[in-house]
Coordinates of C-alpha atoms in Angstrom, one line a residue:
Chain A
M1 CA -28.7 -33.2 -20.3
S2 CA -31.9 -35.0 -20.7
L3 CA -34.0 -32.6 -22.6
Q4 CA -32.6 -29.8 -24.8
V5 CA -34.9 -27.4 -26.7
E6 CA -33.2 -25.1 -29.1
N7 CA -35.0 -22.0 -30.6
L8 CA -38.3 -23.7 -30.8
R9 CA -40.9 -21.7 -32.6
V10 CA -44.4 -22.9 -33.0
Y11 CA -47.3 -21.0 -34.5
Y12 CA -51.0 -21.8 -35.0
R13 CA -52.1 -21.5 -38.5
T14 CA -55.4 -19.7 -38.8
L15 CA -57.3 -18.1 -41.7
R16 CA -56.1 -14.7 -40.6
G17 CA -52.5 -15.6 -40.3
Y18 CA -50.2 -17.1 -37.8
V19 CA -50.9 -16.9 -34.1
R20 CA -47.5 -16.6 -32.6
A21 CA -47.9 -18.8 -29.6
L22 CA -44.3 -19.8 -29.0
E23 CA -41.3 -17.8 -29.9
G24 CA -37.8 -19.1 -30.0
A25 CA -37.8 -21.1 -26.8
T26 CA -34.4 -22.3 -25.7
F27 CA -33.9 -24.2 -22.5
S28 CA -32.8 -27.5 -21.1
V29 CA -34.0 -29.8 -18.4
A30 CA -31.5 -32.0 -16.6
D31 CA -31.9 -35.7 -15.7
G32 CA -34.1 -36.0 -12.6
E33 CA -35.1 -32.4 -12.7
I34 CA -38.7 -31.3 -12.2
M35 CA -39.2 -28.2 -14.1
G36 CA -42.3 -26.1 -13.6
L37 CA -43.7 -24.2 -16.5
A38 CA -45.8 -21.3 -15.3
G39 CA -47.8 -18.5 -16.9
E40 CA -51.2 -17.0 -17.5
S41 CA -53.7 -18.7 -19.7
G42 CA -52.8 -18.1 -23.4
C43 CA -49.1 -17.6 -22.6
G44 CA -48.1 -20.7 -24.7
K45 CA -47.2 -23.0 -21.9
T46 CA -49.4 -25.8 -23.1
T47 CA -48.3 -25.2 -26.7
L48 CA -44.7 -25.7 -25.6
G49 CA -45.6 -28.9 -23.7
H50 CA -47.7 -30.3 -26.5
S51 CA -45.2 -29.4 -29.2
L52 CA -42.7 -31.7 -27.6
I53 CA -45.0 -34.8 -28.0
Y54 CA -47.9 -34.2 -30.3
L55 CA -47.4 -31.4 -32.7
R56 CA -50.7 -31.6 -34.7
P57 CA -52.3 -29.1 -37.0
P58 CA -53.2 -26.2 -36.6
M59 CA -49.9 -26.2 -34.7
H60 CA -47.1 -25.5 -37.1
L61 CA -43.5 -25.9 -36.5
I62 CA -41.6 -22.9 -37.8
E63 CA -38.1 -23.8 -36.6
G64 CA -36.3 -25.3 -33.7
R65 CA -34.8 -28.6 -32.6
V66 CA -35.4 -30.8 -29.6
F67 CA -33.0 -33.3 -28.2
L68 CA -33.8 -36.0 -25.7
D69 CA -30.9 -37.9 -24.2
G70 CA -28.7 -36.7 -27.0
Q71 CA -31.1 -37.9 -29.7
E72 CA -32.9 -35.5 -31.9
L73 CA -36.7 -35.8 -31.8
P74 CA -38.5 -35.5 -35.1
I75 CA -41.2 -33.4 -33.5
G76 CA -42.5 -32.1 -36.8
D77 CA -43.2 -35.6 -38.1
M78 CA -46.3 -37.1 -36.5
E79 CA -45.5 -40.6 -37.9
K80 CA -41.8 -40.7 -36.8
M81 CA -42.7 -39.4 -33.4
R82 CA -44.9 -42.5 -32.8
E83 CA -42.0 -44.6 -31.6
F84 CA -41.0 -42.0 -29.0
R85 CA -44.4 -41.3 -27.6
F86 CA -45.3 -43.3 -24.5
R87 CA -41.9 -45.0 -24.5
K88 CA -39.6 -42.0 -24.3
I89 CA -41.9 -39.1 -23.8
S90 CA -45.2 -39.3 -22.1
I91 CA -47.9 -36.9 -21.1
I92 CA -50.5 -36.6 -18.4
P93 CA -53.1 -34.5 -20.2
Q94 CA -54.9 -31.6 -18.8
Y95 CA -58.2 -33.4 -18.5
A96 CA -56.7 -36.7 -17.4
M97 CA -60.0 -37.5 -15.7
N98 CA -61.6 -37.7 -19.1
A99 CA -58.7 -39.3 -20.8
L100 CA -59.8 -42.8 -20.0
N101 CA -61.9 -44.7 -22.5
P102 CA -65.4 -44.9 -20.8
T103 CA -66.3 -48.1 -22.7
R104 CA -63.3 -50.2 -21.6
K105 CA -62.3 -51.6 -18.3
I106 CA -59.2 -49.9 -17.1
G107 CA -57.1 -53.1 -17.3
K108 CA -58.2 -53.9 -20.8
M109 CA -57.5 -50.3 -21.9
I110 CA -54.0 -50.5 -20.5
A111 CA -53.5 -53.9 -22.2
E112 CA -54.6 -52.5 -25.6
L113 CA -52.4 -49.5 -25.2
L114 CA -49.4 -51.7 -24.3
A115 CA -50.1 -54.0 -27.2
S116 CA -50.0 -51.1 -29.6
R117 CA -46.4 -50.6 -28.4
G118 CA -45.6 -54.2 -28.7
V119 CA -45.4 -54.8 -24.9
D120 CA -47.1 -57.8 -23.4
F121 CA -49.5 -56.8 -20.6
R122 CA -48.8 -60.0 -18.6
D123 CA -45.1 -59.2 -18.4
I124 CA -45.7 -55.8 -17.0
L125 CA -48.7 -56.7 -14.8
P126 CA -46.6 -57.2 -11.6
E127 CA -44.9 -53.9 -12.0
L128 CA -48.3 -52.3 -12.8
K129 CA -49.8 -53.6 -9.6
R130 CA -46.7 -52.4 -7.6
R131 CA -47.2 -48.9 -9.0
L132 CA -50.9 -48.9 -8.4
D133 CA -50.1 -49.8 -4.8
L134 CA -47.7 -46.9 -4.6
V135 CA -50.4 -44.4 -5.5
Q136 CA -52.7 -46.1 -3.0
L137 CA -55.0 -47.8 -5.6
S138 CA -56.0 -51.4 -5.2
P139 CA -55.4 -53.7 -8.2
Q140 CA -59.2 -54.1 -8.4
V141 CA -59.3 -50.8 -10.4
L142 CA -58.1 -52.8 -13.4
G143 CA -61.4 -54.5 -13.5
M144 CA -63.4 -51.4 -13.2
Y145 CA -64.8 -48.9 -15.6
P146 CA -63.6 -45.2 -15.3
I147 CA -67.0 -44.1 -14.2
E148 CA -66.6 -46.2 -11.0
L149 CA -63.6 -44.1 -9.9
S150 CA -63.5 -40.7 -8.3
G151 CA -61.7 -37.8 -10.0
G152 CA -58.6 -38.2 -7.9
M153 CA -58.5 -41.9 -8.5
K154 CA -58.7 -41.5 -12.3
Q155 CA -56.0 -38.9 -12.1
R156 CA -53.7 -41.3 -10.2
T157 CA -54.6 -44.1 -12.7
V158 CA -53.6 -42.0 -15.6
M159 CA -50.3 -41.1 -13.8
V160 CA -49.4 -44.7 -13.4
L161 CA -50.4 -45.5 -17.0
S162 CA -48.5 -42.6 -18.5
T163 CA -45.3 -43.6 -16.7
L164 CA -45.5 -47.3 -17.1
L165 CA -42.8 -47.6 -19.7
N166 CA -40.4 -45.4 -17.7
P167 CA -40.3 -42.4 -20.1
S168 CA -37.3 -40.1 -20.1
L169 CA -39.6 -37.1 -20.2
L170 CA -43.0 -36.7 -18.6
I171 CA -45.2 -33.8 -19.4
A172 CA -47.8 -33.1 -16.7
D173 CA -50.3 -30.6 -18.0
E174 CA -52.4 -28.8 -15.3
I175 CA -52.8 -32.1 -13.5
T176 CA -53.8 -30.5 -10.2
S177 CA -56.2 -27.8 -11.2
A178 CA -59.4 -29.8 -10.9
L179 CA -58.5 -31.5 -7.6
D180 CA -59.2 -30.7 -4.0
V181 CA -56.3 -29.3 -2.0
S182 CA -55.7 -32.6 -0.1
T183 CA -55.8 -34.7 -3.2
Q184 CA -53.7 -32.1 -5.0
K185 CA -51.0 -32.4 -2.4
A186 CA -51.0 -36.2 -2.6
V187 CA -50.8 -36.2 -6.5
C188 CA -47.9 -33.7 -6.4
E189 CA -46.0 -35.8 -3.9
M190 CA -46.5 -38.9 -6.1
L191 CA -44.9 -37.0 -9.0
V192 CA -41.9 -36.4 -6.8
E193 CA -41.9 -40.0 -5.7
F194 CA -42.0 -41.2 -9.3
R195 CA -39.0 -39.1 -10.1
D196 CA -37.1 -40.3 -6.9
R197 CA -37.8 -43.9 -7.9
G198 CA -36.5 -43.3 -11.4
F199 CA -39.8 -44.1 -13.2
V200 CA -39.3 -40.9 -15.1
Q201 CA -36.2 -38.9 -15.8
S202 CA -37.2 -35.3 -16.3
T203 CA -40.6 -33.9 -15.6
L204 CA -42.2 -30.8 -17.0
I205 CA -45.1 -29.6 -14.9
I206 CA -47.3 -27.1 -16.7
T207 CA -49.5 -25.1 -14.3
H208 CA -50.9 -21.7 -13.6
D209 CA -50.6 -22.2 -9.9
I210 CA -47.1 -21.0 -8.9
S211 CA -47.6 -22.0 -5.3
I212 CA -47.7 -25.7 -6.4
L213 CA -44.4 -25.3 -8.2
Y214 CA -42.9 -23.7 -5.1
Q215 CA -43.7 -27.0 -3.3
I216 CA -42.4 -29.5 -5.8
A217 CA -40.4 -28.0 -8.7
D218 CA -36.6 -27.8 -8.8
T219 CA -36.6 -25.1 -11.4
I220 CA -39.3 -22.8 -12.7
L221 CA -39.7 -21.3 -16.2
V222 CA -42.1 -18.4 -16.5
M223 CA -43.6 -17.6 -19.8
Y224 CA -45.4 -14.5 -21.0
A225 CA -47.4 -14.2 -24.2
G226 CA -45.4 -16.8 -26.0
Q227 CA -42.0 -15.7 -24.9
L228 CA -39.8 -17.1 -22.2
A229 CA -39.5 -14.5 -19.4
E230 CA -37.4 -16.1 -16.7
K231 CA -35.9 -19.4 -15.7
A232 CA -34.4 -20.0 -12.3
P233 CA -34.1 -22.5 -9.5
T234 CA -37.2 -22.4 -7.4
E235 CA -35.8 -20.7 -4.3
V236 CA -34.0 -18.1 -6.4
M237 CA -37.2 -17.4 -8.4
F238 CA -39.1 -16.6 -5.2
E239 CA -36.4 -14.8 -3.4
N240 CA -34.8 -12.9 -6.2
P241 CA -37.0 -12.6 -9.3
R242 CA -35.4 -10.4 -11.9
H243 CA -38.0 -10.1 -14.7
P244 CA -40.6 -7.3 -14.0
Y245 CA -43.4 -9.7 -14.9
T246 CA -42.2 -12.4 -12.5
K247 CA -41.7 -9.8 -9.8
M248 CA -45.2 -8.5 -10.2
L249 CA -46.8 -11.9 -10.5
I250 CA -45.2 -13.2 -7.3
A251 CA -46.0 -10.0 -5.5
S252 CA -49.7 -10.4 -6.5
L253 CA -50.2 -13.8 -5.0
P254 CA -52.3 -13.8 -1.8
K255 CA -50.6 -15.8 1.0
V256 CA -52.1 -17.1 4.2
G257 CA -51.1 -14.4 6.7
V258 CA -51.8 -11.5 4.4
K259 CA -55.0 -9.6 5.0
Y260 CA -56.5 -6.9 2.9
Q261 CA -56.7 -4.4 5.7
E262 CA -53.0 -4.8 6.5
E263 CA -51.4 -5.2 3.2
R264 CA -53.0 -4.4 -0.1
L265 CA -51.7 -6.5 -2.9
Q266 CA -51.5 -5.1 -6.4
G267 CA -52.4 -6.9 -9.6
I268 CA -50.8 -6.2 -13.0
P269 CA -52.7 -3.6 -14.9
G270 CA -53.5 -4.3 -18.5
A271 CA -53.9 -7.5 -20.4
P272 CA -51.5 -9.7 -22.5
P273 CA -51.3 -8.7 -26.2
Q274 CA -53.0 -10.5 -29.0
L275 CA -50.7 -13.2 -30.4
L276 CA -52.1 -12.9 -34.0
N277 CA -50.1 -9.8 -34.7
P278 CA -48.1 -9.3 -31.6
P279 CA -46.0 -6.2 -31.1
A280 CA -42.3 -6.5 -31.9
G281 CA -39.9 -6.8 -29.1
C282 CA -40.7 -7.7 -25.5
R283 CA -44.3 -8.5 -25.3
F284 CA -44.6 -7.4 -21.6
R285 CA -43.5 -3.9 -22.6
E286 CA -47.1 -2.4 -22.6
R287 CA -47.7 -3.5 -19.0
C288 CA -44.2 -3.0 -17.8
P289 CA -43.5 -0.2 -15.3
V290 CA -39.8 0.0 -16.1
A291 CA -39.9 -0.3 -19.9
L292 CA -37.1 1.3 -21.9
G293 CA -36.9 2.5 -25.5
R294 CA -34.8 -0.5 -26.1
C295 CA -37.7 -2.8 -25.3
V296 CA -39.0 -2.6 -28.9
E297 CA -36.2 -5.1 -29.7
E298 CA -36.7 -8.6 -28.5
P299 CA -34.5 -9.1 -25.4
P300 CA -32.2 -12.1 -25.4
F301 CA -32.6 -14.9 -22.8
L302 CA -29.4 -14.5 -20.9
E303 CA -27.9 -16.0 -17.8
V304 CA -27.6 -13.6 -14.9
G305 CA -26.7 -16.2 -12.2
P306 CA -26.1 -19.9 -11.9
G307 CA -29.1 -21.5 -13.8
H308 CA -30.9 -18.2 -13.7
L309 CA -31.9 -16.8 -17.1
V310 CA -33.8 -13.6 -17.8
A311 CA -35.2 -12.0 -20.9
C312 CA -35.1 -8.4 -20.0
W313 CA -33.0 -5.5 -21.3
R314 CA -32.8 -4.1 -17.7
E315 CA -31.3 -7.3 -16.4
G316 CA -29.3 -9.7 -18.5
G317 CA -29.0 -7.7 -21.8
R318 CA -27.1 -4.7 -20.7
C319 CA -27.4 -1.8 -23.2
Chain X
M1 CA -78.6 -9.2 8.1
L2 CA -78.8 -12.7 6.6
S3 CA -79.1 -15.7 8.8
L4 CA -79.3 -19.4 8.1
E5 CA -81.0 -21.5 10.8
R6 CA -80.5 -25.2 10.7
V7 CA -80.6 -25.3 6.9
T8 CA -80.6 -28.7 5.3
K9 CA -80.7 -29.7 1.7
V10 CA -81.3 -33.2 0.5
Y11 CA -80.9 -34.0 -3.2
R12 CA -82.5 -37.0 -4.8
V13 CA -80.0 -38.7 -6.9
G14 CA -79.5 -41.9 -8.8
A15 CA -81.9 -43.7 -11.0
F16 CA -85.5 -42.4 -10.5
G17 CA -84.2 -40.2 -7.6
L18 CA -84.2 -43.2 -5.3
R19 CA -81.0 -42.3 -3.4
R20 CA -80.9 -39.3 -1.1
L21 CA -77.8 -37.2 -0.8
T22 CA -77.6 -34.7 2.0
A23 CA -75.7 -31.9 0.5
V24 CA -76.1 -29.5 3.4
R25 CA -76.8 -30.6 6.9
D26 CA -78.0 -28.4 9.7
V27 CA -76.0 -25.3 8.7
S28 CA -76.5 -22.2 10.8
L29 CA -74.6 -19.0 10.2
Q30 CA -75.0 -15.3 10.1
I31 CA -73.8 -12.6 7.8
G32 CA -73.7 -9.1 9.4
E33 CA -73.8 -5.7 7.8
Q34 CA -70.6 -4.9 5.8
E35 CA -69.1 -8.2 6.6
I36 CA -67.3 -10.6 4.3
V37 CA -67.8 -14.2 5.2
S38 CA -65.8 -16.9 3.5
L39 CA -67.4 -20.2 3.0
I40 CA -64.5 -22.6 2.5
G41 CA -64.7 -26.2 1.5
E42 CA -63.6 -28.8 -1.0
S43 CA -65.7 -29.9 -4.0
G44 CA -68.8 -31.6 -2.8
S45 CA -68.9 -29.9 0.5
G46 CA -72.1 -28.1 -0.2
K47 CA -70.8 -24.6 -0.4
S48 CA -72.4 -23.8 -3.7
T49 CA -75.6 -25.3 -2.6
I50 CA -75.8 -22.8 0.3
G51 CA -75.2 -20.0 -2.2
K52 CA -77.9 -21.3 -4.4
M53 CA -80.4 -21.6 -1.6
I54 CA -79.7 -18.0 -0.5
L55 CA -80.4 -16.9 -4.0
R56 CA -83.5 -19.1 -4.1
L57 CA -82.2 -21.0 -7.1
T58 CA -82.9 -24.2 -5.3
P59 CA -85.5 -24.9 -2.6
I60 CA -84.5 -25.7 1.0
T61 CA -85.4 -29.1 2.4
S62 CA -85.7 -27.9 6.0
G63 CA -84.6 -24.9 8.1
T64 CA -85.1 -21.3 7.3
I65 CA -83.1 -18.5 5.7
R66 CA -84.0 -15.1 6.9
F67 CA -83.0 -11.8 5.2
E68 CA -83.5 -8.8 7.5
G69 CA -85.9 -10.9 9.6
V70 CA -88.0 -12.2 6.7
D71 CA -88.1 -15.8 5.8
I72 CA -87.1 -15.8 2.1
S73 CA -88.9 -19.0 1.2
T74 CA -92.2 -17.1 1.7
L75 CA -91.4 -14.4 -0.8
K76 CA -93.5 -14.3 -3.9
G77 CA -94.1 -11.9 -6.8
P78 CA -93.2 -8.3 -6.1
A79 CA -91.6 -9.2 -2.7
L80 CA -89.3 -11.7 -4.4
K81 CA -88.3 -9.1 -7.0
E82 CA -87.6 -6.7 -4.2
Y83 CA -85.4 -9.4 -2.6
Y84 CA -83.4 -9.7 -5.8
R85 CA -82.9 -6.0 -5.8
K86 CA -81.0 -6.5 -2.6
V87 CA -79.4 -9.9 -3.0
Q88 CA -77.5 -10.9 -6.1
G89 CA -75.0 -13.5 -7.1
V90 CA -72.0 -13.8 -9.3
F91 CA -70.8 -17.3 -10.4
Q92 CA -67.6 -19.1 -11.2
D93 CA -67.4 -19.2 -14.9
P94 CA -67.8 -15.8 -16.5
F95 CA -67.8 -17.3 -20.0
A96 CA -70.8 -19.5 -19.2
S97 CA -72.8 -16.6 -17.7
Y98 CA -73.3 -14.9 -21.0
N99 CA -75.2 -15.9 -24.1
P100 CA -72.5 -15.8 -26.8
I101 CA -75.0 -14.8 -29.5
F102 CA -75.8 -11.5 -27.9
K103 CA -73.6 -8.6 -26.9
A104 CA -72.4 -8.7 -23.3
D105 CA -74.3 -5.5 -22.5
R106 CA -77.5 -7.5 -22.8
I107 CA -77.3 -8.4 -19.1
F108 CA -77.6 -4.6 -18.4
A109 CA -80.5 -4.2 -20.7
M110 CA -82.3 -7.0 -19.0
I111 CA -81.8 -5.3 -15.6
R112 CA -83.2 -2.1 -17.0
E113 CA -86.3 -3.8 -18.4
E114 CA -87.0 -5.7 -15.3
F115 CA -86.1 -3.2 -12.5
F116 CA -86.0 0.3 -14.0
P117 CA -88.6 0.4 -16.8
G118 CA -89.4 4.1 -16.2
L119 CA -85.8 5.4 -16.2
E120 CA -84.8 7.7 -19.0
A121 CA -82.1 6.7 -21.5
R122 CA -79.6 9.4 -20.3
A123 CA -80.1 8.7 -16.6
W124 CA -79.7 5.0 -17.3
K125 CA -76.5 5.5 -19.2
E126 CA -75.0 7.6 -16.4
K127 CA -76.0 5.0 -13.9
L128 CA -74.5 2.2 -16.0
E129 CA -71.3 4.1 -16.5
E130 CA -71.0 4.8 -12.8
A131 CA -71.4 1.1 -12.0
L132 CA -68.8 0.2 -14.6
R133 CA -66.3 2.7 -13.3
A134 CA -67.0 1.4 -9.8
V135 CA -65.7 -2.0 -10.9
G136 CA -62.6 -0.5 -12.6
L137 CA -63.7 -0.7 -16.2
N138 CA -63.6 2.1 -18.7
P139 CA -67.1 2.2 -20.2
P140 CA -66.2 3.0 -23.9
D141 CA -63.7 0.2 -23.9
V142 CA -66.1 -2.5 -22.9
L143 CA -69.6 -1.5 -23.9
N144 CA -71.1 -2.8 -27.2
K145 CA -68.9 -5.9 -27.4
F146 CA -69.5 -9.6 -27.6
P147 CA -68.5 -11.8 -24.8
H148 CA -65.6 -13.3 -26.7
Q149 CA -64.1 -9.9 -27.2
L150 CA -63.7 -9.3 -23.5
S151 CA -61.3 -11.1 -21.1
G152 CA -62.5 -13.3 -18.3
G153 CA -61.6 -10.6 -15.7
Q154 CA -63.6 -8.0 -17.7
L155 CA -66.6 -10.3 -18.0
Q156 CA -66.5 -11.1 -14.3
R157 CA -66.4 -7.4 -13.4
F158 CA -69.3 -6.9 -15.8
L159 CA -71.3 -9.3 -13.7
V160 CA -70.4 -7.5 -10.5
A161 CA -71.3 -4.2 -12.1
R162 CA -74.7 -5.7 -13.1
A163 CA -75.3 -6.5 -9.4
L164 CA -74.3 -3.0 -8.4
L165 CA -76.9 -1.4 -10.7
L166 CA -79.4 -2.7 -8.2
D167 CA -79.1 -1.4 -4.6
I168 CA -77.7 -4.6 -3.4
R169 CA -76.9 -5.3 0.2
L170 CA -75.6 -8.8 -0.2
L171 CA -73.5 -10.3 -2.9
V172 CA -73.1 -14.1 -3.2
A173 CA -69.7 -14.5 -4.9
D174 CA -69.4 -18.2 -5.8
E175 CA -65.8 -19.0 -6.7
I176 CA -65.6 -15.8 -8.8
I177 CA -61.8 -15.7 -8.7
S178 CA -60.9 -19.2 -9.7
M179 CA -61.3 -18.8 -13.4
L180 CA -59.1 -15.7 -13.5
D181 CA -55.4 -15.4 -14.1
A182 CA -53.1 -14.7 -11.2
S183 CA -52.3 -11.2 -12.4
T184 CA -56.0 -10.1 -12.6
R185 CA -57.6 -12.1 -9.8
I186 CA -56.2 -9.9 -7.1
D187 CA -57.8 -6.9 -8.7
V188 CA -61.2 -8.5 -8.5
L189 CA -60.5 -9.4 -4.9
N190 CA -59.6 -5.9 -4.1
L191 CA -62.8 -4.8 -5.8
L192 CA -64.8 -6.9 -3.4
A193 CA -63.1 -5.4 -0.5
E194 CA -63.8 -1.9 -1.8
L195 CA -67.5 -2.7 -2.3
R196 CA -67.6 -3.8 1.3
S197 CA -66.5 -0.3 2.4
R198 CA -69.4 1.0 0.3
G199 CA -71.9 -0.9 2.5
L200 CA -72.1 -4.3 0.9
S201 CA -72.0 -7.7 2.6
I202 CA -70.4 -10.5 0.8
L203 CA -70.6 -14.3 1.0
F204 CA -67.4 -15.3 -0.5
I205 CA -67.5 -19.0 -1.5
T206 CA -64.1 -20.4 -2.3
H207 CA -61.9 -23.4 -2.0
D208 CA -58.8 -21.3 -1.8
L209 CA -57.8 -20.7 1.8
S210 CA -55.4 -17.9 1.1
L211 CA -58.0 -15.9 -0.8
G212 CA -60.4 -16.4 2.1
Y213 CA -57.8 -15.2 4.6
Y214 CA -56.9 -12.2 2.5
I215 CA -60.4 -10.8 2.3
S216 CA -62.7 -12.0 5.0
E217 CA -63.3 -11.4 8.7
Q218 CA -65.3 -14.5 9.2
A219 CA -64.5 -18.0 7.9
V220 CA -66.8 -21.0 7.8
I221 CA -65.2 -24.4 7.0
L222 CA -67.5 -26.9 5.5
Y223 CA -67.0 -30.6 5.2
R224 CA -69.6 -32.8 3.4
G225 CA -72.4 -30.4 4.1
T226 CA -71.6 -29.8 7.8
V227 CA -69.9 -26.8 9.4
V228 CA -66.9 -28.2 11.1
E229 CA -65.4 -25.0 12.2
M230 CA -66.2 -21.3 12.1
G231 CA -65.2 -18.1 13.6
S232 CA -63.1 -15.1 13.0
T233 CA -60.6 -15.7 10.2
G234 CA -57.6 -15.1 12.4
R235 CA -58.6 -17.7 15.0
V236 CA -59.6 -20.3 12.5
Y237 CA -56.4 -20.0 10.5
E238 CA -54.0 -19.5 13.3
D239 CA -55.5 -22.0 15.7
P240 CA -57.4 -24.6 13.8
R241 CA -59.0 -27.1 16.2
H242 CA -60.8 -29.5 13.9
P243 CA -58.6 -32.2 12.4
Y244 CA -60.1 -31.5 9.0
T245 CA -59.2 -27.8 9.1
R246 CA -55.7 -28.8 10.3
M247 CA -55.4 -31.1 7.3
L248 CA -56.6 -28.4 5.0
M249 CA -54.2 -25.8 6.4
A250 CA -51.3 -28.3 6.1
S251 CA -52.0 -29.2 2.5
V252 CA -52.6 -25.8 1.0
P253 CA -49.6 -25.0 -1.2
R254 CA -48.1 -22.0 0.4
L255 CA -45.3 -19.7 -0.7
D256 CA -43.7 -19.2 2.6
R257 CA -43.5 -22.7 3.8
K258 CA -42.9 -26.1 2.1
W259 CA -45.2 -28.9 2.7
G260 CA -44.4 -30.8 5.8
A261 CA -44.3 -34.6 6.0
L262 CA -48.0 -34.9 6.9
D263 CA -49.3 -38.4 6.5
M264 CA -51.6 -38.2 3.5
S265 CA -54.7 -40.1 4.4
L266 CA -55.9 -40.5 0.8
Q267 CA -57.9 -43.4 2.2
R268 CA -61.5 -44.0 1.3
Q269 CA -63.5 -40.9 1.2
A270 CA -66.4 -42.7 2.8
T271 CA -69.7 -42.3 1.1
E272 CA -72.0 -44.0 3.5
E273 CA -74.0 -41.6 5.6
G274 CA -73.6 -43.0 9.1
E275 CA -74.6 -41.5 12.4
G276 CA -71.3 -40.3 13.6
C277 CA -69.0 -37.4 12.8
V278 CA -68.8 -36.6 9.1
Y279 CA -65.0 -36.7 9.3
Y280 CA -64.9 -40.0 11.2
S281 CA -63.6 -42.1 8.4
R282 CA -60.7 -39.8 7.6
C283 CA -59.9 -38.6 11.1
P284 CA -56.4 -39.5 12.2
S285 CA -57.5 -39.8 15.9
P286 CA -61.1 -40.6 16.2
G287 CA -62.5 -41.3 19.7
K288 CA -65.2 -43.8 20.6
A289 CA -68.0 -41.3 20.6
C290 CA -67.1 -40.0 17.1
G291 CA -68.5 -43.1 15.4
V292 CA -71.8 -43.0 17.2
S293 CA -73.1 -39.4 17.3
S294 CA -72.1 -36.3 15.4
P295 CA -70.5 -33.6 17.5
P296 CA -72.3 -30.3 18.0
L297 CA -70.7 -27.0 17.2
V298 CA -69.2 -25.9 20.4
K299 CA -67.7 -22.5 21.3
V300 CA -64.0 -23.0 22.1
A301 CA -62.9 -19.4 22.4
D302 CA -64.3 -15.9 21.6
D303 CA -65.8 -16.0 18.1
H304 CA -64.6 -19.5 17.4
W305 CA -66.7 -22.6 17.2
V306 CA -65.7 -26.2 16.4
A307 CA -67.6 -29.3 15.8
C308 CA -65.3 -31.9 17.3
F309 CA -65.5 -34.0 20.5
R310 CA -61.8 -33.9 20.8
S311 CA -61.2 -30.3 20.1
S312 CA -59.8 -29.7 23.5
E313 CA -57.4 -32.5 23.3
V314 CA -55.8 -31.9 19.9

């Protein structure tokens, strides 16, 4: 087990109280597994991703433990986390295109970053060039400023940079959302390639685009309003979703081959609840077509099949 | 109803506007009554520029856009206002379309001031509520609120309702779905289709092929400002003839099929503006003629045009 998260609860501290962005997340990601984290905006997927690497105020760790390769991560302690960041856990941020320092040449920036971790740039340069080659970038980019690269090239540069020290866990936060479909595909395939070559052990891909996950993820975790809704292997998730939210979400996606005149897709009526004072119990209850009286209690996240966990009273938690 | 004839747009870019960038090159297309036309392309393909030119937000360099037979670049004063009564646009980012200092209803008040100054308060209220209901909103829930109190989907529908207050005939919908969450985007899409049945034509600008397929009869594929393929949606999607369209179709993440082992030519997205085919530098099988002259849009089947010299071979 590469990554284990136990009962992780992270709130945002605001003047009006806690925004309950992440409630009791418990899951694990195996070695070599690419796990997709999907959900609507504001469902807590980015909070979950960031709390594993950079839990800064106003984020506030309420409880929970995280283990990486059997070692506990001090995620609540910014200073102690420093030695894990970049070496053991790394992130490709949401706006990777803007993550590069505009006043430094890319090679210099990488050298400075490595120096801050006590690694000599010259030792790692051959490997760096090999990896740039792998993502179809010429070593010349090291002598260029970020402004000279296109969005897709910057994205690939950051991918190489983030994984340079072979982290055990890579968090990729919405890395494809600003890219064209053809570049999107190439970037996704590179992520898989990085995993296959062992540059990274486990990968957590955060995205709102479930169709991307269908292409590259091994397992998918769907979140709704701060709670985990369902986790399943990719094929199972699409063929046999169990949580009502997942079912409706997958059914609402337009596919090539579906026309309005022939098959009218349905959205999910309503909106997610406010997380400042969220209702008790299952937070999907208000929009759920099959809600029970029992749903005012929070449903447990239980296994209903091999590797398939669901938080719904109708499914796992039998009354 | 609306036709574009050999429309070209050249932007001046770079220091002092010395460099020229052809954003749209020789584009001709038609939008008929009650028709939804998808304009599909990647970023930088000129799809938004076409929308802006139709809305007269940016001038045309050459070519003409005709709306019901009238060249829109000649419209001035009252005639232009009359044009905006019939043609309206909704844009990508609903949050950026509002002034956060004022209540969201302000967009309606401005329409009233500009277009219906003589209308009584009661009649106006009825008209407004009808438009809001038409886009699936409950007026008491959404009126009198600030933009931050409404969700992205609600704001986007507000903008569509604003357009509906006028007797519009054509809606330019520029990526209006992309900022919305999966669970609400399909509702906005269905809304567009319903509006069509009420007599509206829609130019649906998108980069998402599956959305284009779901909603439109006609699809136009743009690549670097040039139409590379157009025709009925079914033909373009099921039998793509242009290598670019094929590449697009193969790289769209789909739910029913995994990505095949397509060779990803991430190679140089050429920036030089040569004589030949726009897709020459990325094309997997370019011919000799392709580097010399640009291929014309040729009819390959009923309601299906392709701009490729080798369309019959591939």
